[in-house]
CSV table of C-alpha atoms in Angstrom, one decimal:
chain,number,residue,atom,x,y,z
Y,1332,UNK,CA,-19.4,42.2,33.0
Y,1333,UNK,CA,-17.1,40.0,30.6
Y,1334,UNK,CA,-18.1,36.9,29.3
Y,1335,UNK,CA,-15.8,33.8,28.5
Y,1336,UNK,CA,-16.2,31.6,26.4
Y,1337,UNK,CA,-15.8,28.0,27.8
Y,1338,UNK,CA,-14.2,25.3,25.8
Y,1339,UNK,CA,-16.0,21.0,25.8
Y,1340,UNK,CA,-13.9,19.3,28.3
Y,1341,UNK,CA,-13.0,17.3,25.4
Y,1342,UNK,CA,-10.5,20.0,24.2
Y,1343,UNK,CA,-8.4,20.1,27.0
Y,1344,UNK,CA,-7.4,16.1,27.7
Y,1345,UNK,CA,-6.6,13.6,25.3
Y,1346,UNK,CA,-9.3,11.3,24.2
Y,1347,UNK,CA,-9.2,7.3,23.6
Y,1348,UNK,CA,-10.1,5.3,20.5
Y,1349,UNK,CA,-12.6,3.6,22.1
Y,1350,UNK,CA,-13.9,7.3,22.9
Y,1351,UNK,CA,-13.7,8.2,19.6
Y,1352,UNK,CA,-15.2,5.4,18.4
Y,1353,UNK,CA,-18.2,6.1,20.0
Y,1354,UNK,CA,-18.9,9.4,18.7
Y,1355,UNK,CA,-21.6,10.2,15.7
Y,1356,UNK,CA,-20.2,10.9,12.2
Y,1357,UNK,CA,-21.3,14.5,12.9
Y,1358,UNK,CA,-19.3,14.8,15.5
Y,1359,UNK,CA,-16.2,13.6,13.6
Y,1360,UNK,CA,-16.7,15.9,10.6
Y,1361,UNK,CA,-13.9,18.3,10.1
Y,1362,UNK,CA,-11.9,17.1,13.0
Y,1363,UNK,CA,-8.7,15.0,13.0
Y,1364,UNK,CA,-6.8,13.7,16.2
Y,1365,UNK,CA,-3.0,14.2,16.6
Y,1366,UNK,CA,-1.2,12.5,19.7
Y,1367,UNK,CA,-5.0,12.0,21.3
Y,1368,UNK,CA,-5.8,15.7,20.9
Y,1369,UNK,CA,-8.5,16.9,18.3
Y,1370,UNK,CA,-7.9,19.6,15.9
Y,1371,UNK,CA,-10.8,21.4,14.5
Y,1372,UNK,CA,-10.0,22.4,10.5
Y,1373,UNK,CA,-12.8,25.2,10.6
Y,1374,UNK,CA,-13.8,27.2,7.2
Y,1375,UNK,CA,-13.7,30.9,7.4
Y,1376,UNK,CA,-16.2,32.5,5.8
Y,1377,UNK,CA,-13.4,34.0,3.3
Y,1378,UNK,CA,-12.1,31.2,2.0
Y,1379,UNK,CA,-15.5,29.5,1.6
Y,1380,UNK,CA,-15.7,29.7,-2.3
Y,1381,UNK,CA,-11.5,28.5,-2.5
Y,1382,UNK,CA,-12.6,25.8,0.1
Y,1383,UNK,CA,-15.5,24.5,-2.2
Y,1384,UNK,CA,-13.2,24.5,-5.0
Y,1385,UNK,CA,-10.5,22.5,-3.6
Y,1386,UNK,CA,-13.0,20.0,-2.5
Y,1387,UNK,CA,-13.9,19.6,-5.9
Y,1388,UNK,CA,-10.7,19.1,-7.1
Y,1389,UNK,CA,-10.1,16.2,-4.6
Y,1390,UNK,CA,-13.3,14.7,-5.9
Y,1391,UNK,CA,-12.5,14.8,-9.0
Y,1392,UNK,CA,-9.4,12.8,-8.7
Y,1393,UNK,CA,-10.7,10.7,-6.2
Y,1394,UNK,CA,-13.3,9.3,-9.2
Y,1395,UNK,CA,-10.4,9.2,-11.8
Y,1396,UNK,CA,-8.2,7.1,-9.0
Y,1397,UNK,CA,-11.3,4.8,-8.4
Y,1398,UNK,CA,-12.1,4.1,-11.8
Y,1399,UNK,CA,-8.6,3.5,-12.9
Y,1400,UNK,CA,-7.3,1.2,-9.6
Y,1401,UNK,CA,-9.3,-1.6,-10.7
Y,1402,UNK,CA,-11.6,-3.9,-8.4
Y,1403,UNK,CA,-8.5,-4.4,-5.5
Y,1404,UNK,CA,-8.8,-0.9,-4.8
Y,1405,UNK,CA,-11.3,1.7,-4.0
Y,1406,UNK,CA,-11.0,5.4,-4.1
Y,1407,UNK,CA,-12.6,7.7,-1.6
Y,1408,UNK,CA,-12.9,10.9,0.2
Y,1409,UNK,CA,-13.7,11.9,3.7
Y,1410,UNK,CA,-13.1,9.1,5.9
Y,1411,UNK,CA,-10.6,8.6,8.7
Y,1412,UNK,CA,-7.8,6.6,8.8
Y,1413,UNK,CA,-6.1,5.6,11.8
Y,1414,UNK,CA,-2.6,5.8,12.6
Y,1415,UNK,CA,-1.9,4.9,16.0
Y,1416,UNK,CA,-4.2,4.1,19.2
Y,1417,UNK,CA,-2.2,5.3,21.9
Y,1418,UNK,CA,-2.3,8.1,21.6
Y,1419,UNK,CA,-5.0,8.4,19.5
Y,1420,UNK,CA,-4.2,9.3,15.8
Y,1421,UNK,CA,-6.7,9.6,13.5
Y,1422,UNK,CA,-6.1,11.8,10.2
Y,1423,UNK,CA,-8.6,12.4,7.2
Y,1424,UNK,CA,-6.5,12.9,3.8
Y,1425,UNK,CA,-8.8,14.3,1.0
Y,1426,UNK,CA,-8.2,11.3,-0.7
Y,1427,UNK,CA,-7.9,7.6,-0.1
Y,1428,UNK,CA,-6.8,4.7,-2.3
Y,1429,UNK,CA,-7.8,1.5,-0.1
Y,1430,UNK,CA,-8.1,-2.0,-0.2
Y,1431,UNK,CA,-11.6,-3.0,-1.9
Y,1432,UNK,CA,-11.6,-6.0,0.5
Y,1433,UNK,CA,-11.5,-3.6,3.5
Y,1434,UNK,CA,-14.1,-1.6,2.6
Y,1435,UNK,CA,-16.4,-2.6,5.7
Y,1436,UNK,CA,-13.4,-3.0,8.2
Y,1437,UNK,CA,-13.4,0.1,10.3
Y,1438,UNK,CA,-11.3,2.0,11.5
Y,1439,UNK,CA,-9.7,2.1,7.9
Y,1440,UNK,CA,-5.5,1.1,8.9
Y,1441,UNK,CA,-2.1,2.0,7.3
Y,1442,UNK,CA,-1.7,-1.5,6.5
Y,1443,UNK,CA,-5.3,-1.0,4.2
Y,1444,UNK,CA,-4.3,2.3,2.4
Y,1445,UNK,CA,-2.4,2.3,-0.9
Y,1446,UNK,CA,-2.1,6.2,-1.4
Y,1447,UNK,CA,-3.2,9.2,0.1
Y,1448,UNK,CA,-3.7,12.6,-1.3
Y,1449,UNK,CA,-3.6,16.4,0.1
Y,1450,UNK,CA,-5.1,19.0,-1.1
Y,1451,UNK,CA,-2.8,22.1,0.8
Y,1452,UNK,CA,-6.0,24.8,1.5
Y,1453,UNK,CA,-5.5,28.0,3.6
Y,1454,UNK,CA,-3.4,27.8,6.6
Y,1455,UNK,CA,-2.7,23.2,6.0
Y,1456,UNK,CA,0.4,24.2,4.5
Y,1457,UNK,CA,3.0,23.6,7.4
Y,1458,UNK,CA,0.3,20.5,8.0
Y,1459,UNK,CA,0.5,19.1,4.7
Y,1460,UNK,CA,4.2,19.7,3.5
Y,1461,UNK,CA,5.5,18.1,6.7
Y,1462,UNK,CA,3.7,16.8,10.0
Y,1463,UNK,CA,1.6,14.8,7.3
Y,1464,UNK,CA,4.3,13.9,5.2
Y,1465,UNK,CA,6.0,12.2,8.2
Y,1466,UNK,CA,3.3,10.8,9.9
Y,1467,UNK,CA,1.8,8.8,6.6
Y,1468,UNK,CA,5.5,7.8,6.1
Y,1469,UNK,CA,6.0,6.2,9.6
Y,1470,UNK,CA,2.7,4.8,9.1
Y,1471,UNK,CA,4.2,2.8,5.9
Y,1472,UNK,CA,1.9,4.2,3.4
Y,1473,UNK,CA,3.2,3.6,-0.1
Y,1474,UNK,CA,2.2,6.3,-1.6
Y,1475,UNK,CA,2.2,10.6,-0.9
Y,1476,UNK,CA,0.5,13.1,-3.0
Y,1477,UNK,CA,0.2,16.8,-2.7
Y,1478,UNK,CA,-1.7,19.0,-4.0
Y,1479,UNK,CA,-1.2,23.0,-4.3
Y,1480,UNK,CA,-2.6,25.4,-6.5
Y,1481,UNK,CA,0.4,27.6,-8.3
Y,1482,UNK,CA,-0.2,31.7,-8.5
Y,1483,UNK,CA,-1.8,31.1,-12.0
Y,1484,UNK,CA,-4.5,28.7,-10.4
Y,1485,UNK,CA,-3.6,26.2,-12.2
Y,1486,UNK,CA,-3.1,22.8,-9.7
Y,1487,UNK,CA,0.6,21.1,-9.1
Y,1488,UNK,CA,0.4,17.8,-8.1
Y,1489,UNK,CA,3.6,16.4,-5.8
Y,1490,UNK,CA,4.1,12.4,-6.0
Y,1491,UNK,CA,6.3,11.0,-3.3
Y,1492,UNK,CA,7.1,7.4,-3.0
Y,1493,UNK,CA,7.8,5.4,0.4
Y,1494,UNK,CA,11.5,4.3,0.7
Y,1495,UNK,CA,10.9,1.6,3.6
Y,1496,UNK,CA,14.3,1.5,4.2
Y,1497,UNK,CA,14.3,4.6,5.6
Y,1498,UNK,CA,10.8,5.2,6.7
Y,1499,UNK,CA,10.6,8.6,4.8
Y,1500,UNK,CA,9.7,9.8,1.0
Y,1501,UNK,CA,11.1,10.6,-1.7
Y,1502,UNK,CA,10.5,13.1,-4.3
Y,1503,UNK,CA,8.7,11.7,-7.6
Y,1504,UNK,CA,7.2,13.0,-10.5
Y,1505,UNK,CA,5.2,16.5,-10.0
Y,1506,UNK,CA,2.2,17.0,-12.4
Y,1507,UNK,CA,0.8,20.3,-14.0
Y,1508,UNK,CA,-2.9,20.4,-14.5
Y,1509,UNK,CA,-2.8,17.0,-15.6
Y,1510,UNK,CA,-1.6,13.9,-14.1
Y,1511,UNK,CA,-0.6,11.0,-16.1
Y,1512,UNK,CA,0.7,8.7,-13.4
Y,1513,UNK,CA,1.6,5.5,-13.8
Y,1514,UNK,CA,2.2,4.3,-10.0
Y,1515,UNK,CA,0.3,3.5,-7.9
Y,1516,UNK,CA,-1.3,2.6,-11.4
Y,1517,UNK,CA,-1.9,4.2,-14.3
Y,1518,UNK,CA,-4.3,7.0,-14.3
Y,1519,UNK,CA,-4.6,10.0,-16.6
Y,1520,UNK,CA,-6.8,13.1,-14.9
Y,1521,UNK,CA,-7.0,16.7,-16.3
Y,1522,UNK,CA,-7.6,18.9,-12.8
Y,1523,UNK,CA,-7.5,22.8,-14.4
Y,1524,UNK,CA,-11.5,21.4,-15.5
Y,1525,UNK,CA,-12.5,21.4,-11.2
């Protein structure tokens, strides 16, 4: 006797916004939603300890962004923003820089976000270098950031800038351990410490 393993109806048909919407925060922890599908971003037991680490690390510059934006803007991680309603897409960058005056208004827009950051973990790379990349760009988000860790451990941190002309990024500055930005706005954050 076999026994298979049935998947939530949920995972096989596209779900609404309004659906959404009406699910608990627990049940929108770790998921995103991509064309009205949900993806599940599970942690392997593995990659627990590099997981923990990289969410430190986006915590970190999540407070140095926040303190550094000034009142207009608020830093954050963990939160949804939504792309598009139809179909349904709703991603959750490791960190957001958003409108302070928009800090009740929910879902949290494009037209609200300043910057977002990736952190690129274990198996986000494809995710993060390029479906991301592209999506936040036809969204009209100003700002891109990456974030990888190099063979040495030591993080490297990719700036892109919108060029709404074209609806894509460019390249800008990439950062070493320490990033000493000055767009968005100036901000100076040593990462190797996370």
């Amino acid at each position: 006797m076999t026994t298979e393993m049935v998947a939530p109806a949920w995972m096989h048909s596209q779900i609404t916004a309004e659906q959404y919407d009406s699910w608990s925060e627990e049940q929108c922890a770790g998921i995103e939603i991509v064309d009205g599908m949900v993806v599940v971003s599970p942690s392997g037991s593995k990659r627990h300890n590099r997981l923990a680490r990289l969410a430190r690390l986006a915590r970190l510059l999540a407070n140095a962004l926040d303190a550094a934006s000034g009142p207009d803007w608020n830093a954050d991680t963990d939160f949804d923003v939504r792309l598009r309603d139809v179909p349904l897409t709703n991603r959750r960058p490791d960190v957001v820089v958003y409108r302070a005056d928009t800090i009740d208004s929910t879902p949290t827009r494009p037209e609200h976000v300043l910057l977002v950051v990736e952190v690129v973990s274990p198996g986000s790379e494809t995710t993060d270098r390029i479906v991301k990349v592209e999506q936040y760009a036809r969204a009209g988000i100003p700002f891109y950031w990456r974030i990888e860790q190099a063979a040495n451990g030591i993080p490297l941190v990719y700036t892109c800038v919108l060029d709404p002309a074209s609806a894509s990024y460019r390249d800008g500055e990439v950062f070493t351990g320490v990033v000493r930005a000055a767009a968005p706005f100036q901000v100076d954050v040593d990462l190797r410490s996370s």
